[in-house]
Coordinates of C-alpha atoms and ligand atoms in Angstrom, one line a residue:
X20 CA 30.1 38.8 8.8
X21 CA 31.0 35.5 8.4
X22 CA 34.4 34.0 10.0
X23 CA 36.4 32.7 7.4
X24 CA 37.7 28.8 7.4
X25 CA 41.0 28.9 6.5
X26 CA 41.3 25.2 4.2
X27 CA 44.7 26.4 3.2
X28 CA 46.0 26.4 7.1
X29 CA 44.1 23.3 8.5
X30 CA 45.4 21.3 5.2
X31 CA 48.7 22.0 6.5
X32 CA 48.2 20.8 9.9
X33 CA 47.1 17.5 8.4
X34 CA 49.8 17.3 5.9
X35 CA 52.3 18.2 9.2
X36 CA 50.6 15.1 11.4
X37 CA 50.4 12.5 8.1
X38 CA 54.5 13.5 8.0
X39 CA 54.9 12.4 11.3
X40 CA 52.9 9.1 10.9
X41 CA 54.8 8.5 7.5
X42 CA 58.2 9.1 9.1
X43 CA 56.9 6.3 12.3
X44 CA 56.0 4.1 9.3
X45 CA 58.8 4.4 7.5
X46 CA 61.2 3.7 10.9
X47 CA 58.8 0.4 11.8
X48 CA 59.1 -0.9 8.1
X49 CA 62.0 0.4 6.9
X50 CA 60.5 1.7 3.5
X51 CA 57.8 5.0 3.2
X52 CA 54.1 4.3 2.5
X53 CA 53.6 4.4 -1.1
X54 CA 51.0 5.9 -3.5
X55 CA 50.2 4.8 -6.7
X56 CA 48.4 7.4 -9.3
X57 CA 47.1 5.8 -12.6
X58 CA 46.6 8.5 -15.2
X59 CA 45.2 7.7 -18.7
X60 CA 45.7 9.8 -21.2
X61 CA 46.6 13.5 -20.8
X62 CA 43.9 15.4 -20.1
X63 CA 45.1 19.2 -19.2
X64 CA 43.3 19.2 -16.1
X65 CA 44.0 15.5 -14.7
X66 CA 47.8 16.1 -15.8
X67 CA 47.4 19.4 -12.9
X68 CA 46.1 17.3 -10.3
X69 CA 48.4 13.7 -10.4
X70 CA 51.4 16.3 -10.5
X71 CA 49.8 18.4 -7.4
X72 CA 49.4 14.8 -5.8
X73 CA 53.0 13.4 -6.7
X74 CA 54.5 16.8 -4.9
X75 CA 51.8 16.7 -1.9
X76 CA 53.3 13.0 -1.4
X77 CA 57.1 13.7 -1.4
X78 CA 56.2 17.1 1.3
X79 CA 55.0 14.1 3.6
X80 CA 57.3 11.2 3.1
X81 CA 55.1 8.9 1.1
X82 CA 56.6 7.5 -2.1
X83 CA 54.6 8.7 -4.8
X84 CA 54.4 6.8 -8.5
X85 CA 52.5 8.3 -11.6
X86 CA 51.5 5.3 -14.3
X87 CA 51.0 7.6 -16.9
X88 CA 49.0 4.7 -19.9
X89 CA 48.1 6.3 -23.1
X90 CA 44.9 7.4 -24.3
X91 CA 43.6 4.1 -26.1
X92 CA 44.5 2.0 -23.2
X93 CA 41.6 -0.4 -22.9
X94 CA 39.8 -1.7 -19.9
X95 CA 41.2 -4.5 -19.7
X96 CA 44.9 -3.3 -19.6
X97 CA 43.9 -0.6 -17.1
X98 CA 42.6 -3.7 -14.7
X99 CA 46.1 -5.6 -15.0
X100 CA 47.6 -2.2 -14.1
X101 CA 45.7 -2.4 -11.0
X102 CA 46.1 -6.2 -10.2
X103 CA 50.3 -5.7 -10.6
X104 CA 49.7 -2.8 -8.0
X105 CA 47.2 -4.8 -6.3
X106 CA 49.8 -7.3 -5.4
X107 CA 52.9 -4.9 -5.1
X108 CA 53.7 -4.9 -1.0
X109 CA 55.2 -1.5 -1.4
X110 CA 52.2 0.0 -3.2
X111 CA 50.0 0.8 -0.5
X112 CA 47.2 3.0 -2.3
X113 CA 46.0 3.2 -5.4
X114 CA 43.9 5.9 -7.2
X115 CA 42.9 6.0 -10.6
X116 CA 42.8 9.7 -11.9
X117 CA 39.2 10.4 -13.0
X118 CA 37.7 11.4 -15.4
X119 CA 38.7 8.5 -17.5
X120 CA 38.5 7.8 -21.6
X121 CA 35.1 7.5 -22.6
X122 CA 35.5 4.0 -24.0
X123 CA 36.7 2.9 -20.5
X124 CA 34.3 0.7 -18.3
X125 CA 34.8 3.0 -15.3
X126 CA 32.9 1.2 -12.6
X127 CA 34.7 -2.1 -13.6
X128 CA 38.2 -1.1 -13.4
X129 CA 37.4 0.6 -10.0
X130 CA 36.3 -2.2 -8.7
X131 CA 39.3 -3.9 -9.3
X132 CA 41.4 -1.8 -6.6
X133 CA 41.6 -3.8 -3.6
X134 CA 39.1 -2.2 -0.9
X135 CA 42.2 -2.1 1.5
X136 CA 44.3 0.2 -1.0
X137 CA 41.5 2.0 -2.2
X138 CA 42.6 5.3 -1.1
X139 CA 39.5 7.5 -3.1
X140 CA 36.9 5.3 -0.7
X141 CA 35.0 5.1 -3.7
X142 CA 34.9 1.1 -3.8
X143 CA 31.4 -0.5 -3.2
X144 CA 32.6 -2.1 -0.1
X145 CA 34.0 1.0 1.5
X146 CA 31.1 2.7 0.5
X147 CA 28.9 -0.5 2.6
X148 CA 31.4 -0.1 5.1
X149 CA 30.8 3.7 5.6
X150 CA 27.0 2.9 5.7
X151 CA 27.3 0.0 8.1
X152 CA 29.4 2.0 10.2
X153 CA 32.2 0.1 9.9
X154 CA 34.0 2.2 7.7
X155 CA 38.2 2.2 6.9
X156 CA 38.8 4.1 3.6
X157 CA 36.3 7.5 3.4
X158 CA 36.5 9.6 0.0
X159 CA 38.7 12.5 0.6
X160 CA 36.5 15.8 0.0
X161 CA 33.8 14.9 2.4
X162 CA 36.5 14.0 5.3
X163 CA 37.8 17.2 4.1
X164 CA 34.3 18.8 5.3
X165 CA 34.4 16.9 8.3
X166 CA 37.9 17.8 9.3
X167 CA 37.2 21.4 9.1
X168 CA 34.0 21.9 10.8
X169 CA 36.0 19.8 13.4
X170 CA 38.9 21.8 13.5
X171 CA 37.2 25.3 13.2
X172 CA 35.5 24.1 16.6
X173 CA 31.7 24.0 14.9
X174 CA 29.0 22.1 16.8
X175 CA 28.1 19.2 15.0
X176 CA 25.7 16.5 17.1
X177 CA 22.1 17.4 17.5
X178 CA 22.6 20.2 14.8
X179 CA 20.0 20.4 11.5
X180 CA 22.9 19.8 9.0
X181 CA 21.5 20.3 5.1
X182 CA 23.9 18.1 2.1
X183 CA 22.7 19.9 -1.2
X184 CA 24.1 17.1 -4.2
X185 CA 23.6 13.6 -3.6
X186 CA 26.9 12.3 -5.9
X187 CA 28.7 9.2 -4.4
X188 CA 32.1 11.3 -4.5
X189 CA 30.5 13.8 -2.2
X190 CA 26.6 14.2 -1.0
X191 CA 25.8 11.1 0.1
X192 CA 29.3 10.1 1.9
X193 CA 29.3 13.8 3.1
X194 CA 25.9 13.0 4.8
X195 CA 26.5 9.8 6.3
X196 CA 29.3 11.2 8.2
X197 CA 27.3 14.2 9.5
X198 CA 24.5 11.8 11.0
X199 CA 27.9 9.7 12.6
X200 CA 28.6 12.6 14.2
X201 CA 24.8 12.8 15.4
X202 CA 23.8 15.4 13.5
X203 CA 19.7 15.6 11.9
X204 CA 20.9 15.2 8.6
X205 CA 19.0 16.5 5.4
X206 CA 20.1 15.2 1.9
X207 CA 18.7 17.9 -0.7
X208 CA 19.2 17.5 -4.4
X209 CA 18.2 18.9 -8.2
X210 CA 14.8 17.6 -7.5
X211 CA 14.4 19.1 -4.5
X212 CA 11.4 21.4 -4.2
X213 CA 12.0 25.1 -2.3
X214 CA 15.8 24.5 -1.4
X215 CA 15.5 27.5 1.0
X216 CA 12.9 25.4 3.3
X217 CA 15.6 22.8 4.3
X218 CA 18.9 25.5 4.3
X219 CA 17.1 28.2 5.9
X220 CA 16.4 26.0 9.3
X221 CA 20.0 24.2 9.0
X222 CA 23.1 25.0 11.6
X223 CA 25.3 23.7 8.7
X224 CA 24.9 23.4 5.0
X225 CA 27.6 21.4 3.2
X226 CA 26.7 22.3 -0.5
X227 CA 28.3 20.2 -3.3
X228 CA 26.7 21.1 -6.8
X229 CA 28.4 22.4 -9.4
X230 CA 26.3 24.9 -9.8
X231 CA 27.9 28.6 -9.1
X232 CA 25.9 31.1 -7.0
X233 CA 23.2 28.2 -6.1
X234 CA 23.2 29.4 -2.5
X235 CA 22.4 32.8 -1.5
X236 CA 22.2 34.8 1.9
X237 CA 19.2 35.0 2.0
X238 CA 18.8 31.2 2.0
X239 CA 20.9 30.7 5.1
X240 CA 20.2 30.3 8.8
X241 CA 22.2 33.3 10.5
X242 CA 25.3 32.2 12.3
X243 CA 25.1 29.0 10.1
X244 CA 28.4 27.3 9.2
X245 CA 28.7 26.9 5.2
X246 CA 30.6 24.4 3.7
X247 CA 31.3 25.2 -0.4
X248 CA 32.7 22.3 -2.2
X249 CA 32.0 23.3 -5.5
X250 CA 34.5 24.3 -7.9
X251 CA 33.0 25.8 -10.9
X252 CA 34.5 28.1 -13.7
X253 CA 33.4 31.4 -14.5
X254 CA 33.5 32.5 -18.5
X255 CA 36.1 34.7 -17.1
X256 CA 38.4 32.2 -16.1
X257 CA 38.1 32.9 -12.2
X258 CA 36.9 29.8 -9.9
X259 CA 34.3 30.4 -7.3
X260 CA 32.2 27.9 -5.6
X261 CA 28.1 27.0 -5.6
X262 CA 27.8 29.6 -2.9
X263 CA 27.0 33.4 -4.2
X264 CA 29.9 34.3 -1.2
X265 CA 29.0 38.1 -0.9
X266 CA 25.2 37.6 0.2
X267 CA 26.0 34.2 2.2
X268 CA 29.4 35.8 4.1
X269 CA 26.6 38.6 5.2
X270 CA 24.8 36.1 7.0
X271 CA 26.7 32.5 8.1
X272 CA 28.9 32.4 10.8
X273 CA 31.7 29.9 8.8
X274 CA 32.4 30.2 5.6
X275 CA 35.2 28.2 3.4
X276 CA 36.1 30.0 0.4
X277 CA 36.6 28.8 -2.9
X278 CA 39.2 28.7 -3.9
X279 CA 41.3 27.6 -0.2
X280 CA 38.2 25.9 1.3
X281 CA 37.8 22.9 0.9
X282 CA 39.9 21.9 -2.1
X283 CA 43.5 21.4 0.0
X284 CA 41.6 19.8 2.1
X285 CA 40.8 16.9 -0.1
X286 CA 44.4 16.5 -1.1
X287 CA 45.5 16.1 2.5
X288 CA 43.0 13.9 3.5
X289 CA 44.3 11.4 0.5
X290 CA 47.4 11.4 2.2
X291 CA 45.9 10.6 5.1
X292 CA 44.2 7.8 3.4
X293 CA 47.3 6.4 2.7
X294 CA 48.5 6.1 5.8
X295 CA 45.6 4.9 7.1
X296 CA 46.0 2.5 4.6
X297 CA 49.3 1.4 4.7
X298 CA 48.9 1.1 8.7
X299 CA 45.9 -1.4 8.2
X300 CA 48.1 -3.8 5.6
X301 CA 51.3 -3.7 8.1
X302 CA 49.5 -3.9 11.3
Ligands
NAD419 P1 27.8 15.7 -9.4 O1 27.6 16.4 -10.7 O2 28.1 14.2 -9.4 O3 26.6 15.9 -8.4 C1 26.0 17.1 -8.3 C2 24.8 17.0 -7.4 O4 24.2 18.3 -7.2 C3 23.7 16.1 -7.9 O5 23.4 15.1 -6.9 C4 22.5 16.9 -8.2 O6 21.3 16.3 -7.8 C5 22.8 18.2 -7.3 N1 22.3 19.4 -7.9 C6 22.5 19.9 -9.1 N2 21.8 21.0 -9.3 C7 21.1 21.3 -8.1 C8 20.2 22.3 -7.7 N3 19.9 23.3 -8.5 N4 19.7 22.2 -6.5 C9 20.0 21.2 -5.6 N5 20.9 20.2 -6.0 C10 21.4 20.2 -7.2 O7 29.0 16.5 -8.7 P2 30.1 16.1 -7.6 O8 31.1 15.2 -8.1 O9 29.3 15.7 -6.3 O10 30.7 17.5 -7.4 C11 30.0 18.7 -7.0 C12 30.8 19.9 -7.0 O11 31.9 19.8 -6.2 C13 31.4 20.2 -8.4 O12 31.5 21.6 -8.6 C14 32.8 19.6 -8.3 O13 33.7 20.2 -9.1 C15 33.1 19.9 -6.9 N6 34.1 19.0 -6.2 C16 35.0 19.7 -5.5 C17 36.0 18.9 -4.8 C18 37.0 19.6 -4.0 O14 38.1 19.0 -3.7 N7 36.8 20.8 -3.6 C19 36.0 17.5 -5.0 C20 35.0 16.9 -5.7 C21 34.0 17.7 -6.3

């Protein structure tokens, strides 16, 4: 039986050390680090999560601003949004809440966030930076991964390590980070042929799909450490991840739940982007 990895706990030991560097911020430059949210319209969902992120900010000290613009905001207005925070000293991250509209040129507008305050590490030349190993500003939900095979005290260098999804928000950061951290890193994905080759030999299988019972016990490497960062929902309303958890709990040796797995995590590692951020503009 598998031990389980407690996201819940080892987001609240981040949150408790980005309070501390917020409060030594704040002291050193006399205002907290701030976080700006853009939301575009009001999507149910999106509303849930910039309102989660507005109260994980003021737990931790970091002033946290919601630019709520309205559905049939065009591109263009969403990039001087960005530019006014771009040049805003006290702003010292910016996220722009995704999904956006349809008729938004996504890519563009992102691109407009300056690298520095670009909190979701999804900007081209964080992304290089990651690659070149020179990175500053990772996307949250694989340092999230990272953090708690770190914390939980799992072996990582010279391990097999399997990524199953290959998405620039997950699989592919997720995996450069595993072979910084010297493991032998295998990046699986929907055209993958026989998944259970590559899982079945790895030591840890981070496994980002969207696709709900993908992964089954029988797939796994016993004593394996299984990280589920999909968040799928059932007909019934209940959330579980791309792991079927009762065969894989039988057989890994880790396993993050979903929900409490990975999710918190991905909301205290933005926070922690923020410092990080913040730091590397004040320095
Ligand atoms: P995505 O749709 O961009 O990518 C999915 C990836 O899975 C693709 O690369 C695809 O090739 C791969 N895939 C699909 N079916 C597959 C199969 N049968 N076998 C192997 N690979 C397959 O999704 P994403 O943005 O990377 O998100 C993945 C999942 O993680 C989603 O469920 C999403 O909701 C969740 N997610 C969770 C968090 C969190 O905080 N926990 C954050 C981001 C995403």
């Amino acid at each position: 039986m598998a031990n389980i990895i407690d996201g819940k706990e080892i987001a609240k030991q981040v949150r408790r050390e980005v309070r501390q560097k917020a409060a030594q911020f704040a002291k050193a430059h006399g205002r907290a680090p701030g976080l700006a949210v853009i939301l575009v319209g009001d999507d149910p969902a999106s509303c849930i999560y910039v309102s989660n992120k507005q109260k994980a900010c003021e737990k931790v000290g970091i002033a946290g601003q919601t630019l709520r613009l309205p559905e049939k905001t065009s591109t263009e207005e969403l990039i001087d949004e960005i530019e006014r925070l771009n040049r805003d000293p006290a702003t010292d991250g910016i996220l722009v809440q995704l999904p956006l509209p349809r008729h938004i040129d996504e890519k563009a507008a992102l691109d407009h966030i300056l690298p520095i305050k670009d909190v979701d590490g999804l900007h081209p030349d964080n992304a290089g930076r990651l690659l070149s190993g020179r990175a500053l500003l990772e996307p949250c939900t694989p340092r999230g991964c990272m953090e708690l095979l770190k914390r939980s005290g799992i072996p990582i260098a010279g391990k097999n390590a399997v990524v199953i999804g290959r998405s620039a928000l997950v699989g592919k950061p997720a995996a450069l980070m595993l072979l910084r951290e010297n493991a032998t890193v295998t990046l699986c994905h929907s055209k993958t042929a026989e998944l259970k080759q590559y899982t079945s030999m790895a030591d840890i299988v981070i496994a980002a799909t969207g696709k709900p019972g993908l992964i089954k016990g029988e797939m796994l490497k016993p004593g394996c450490a299984l990280i589920d960062v999909g968040i799928n929902r059932l007909a019934d309303g209940s959330i579980c991840g791309d792991a079927d958890y009762d065969s894989a709990v039988q057989v890994a040796g880790w396993i993050t739940p979903v929900p409490g797995g990975v999710g918190p995590m991905t909301i205290a590692m933005l926070l922690d982007n923020t410092l990080i951020a913040a730091e590397a503009q004040n320095a």
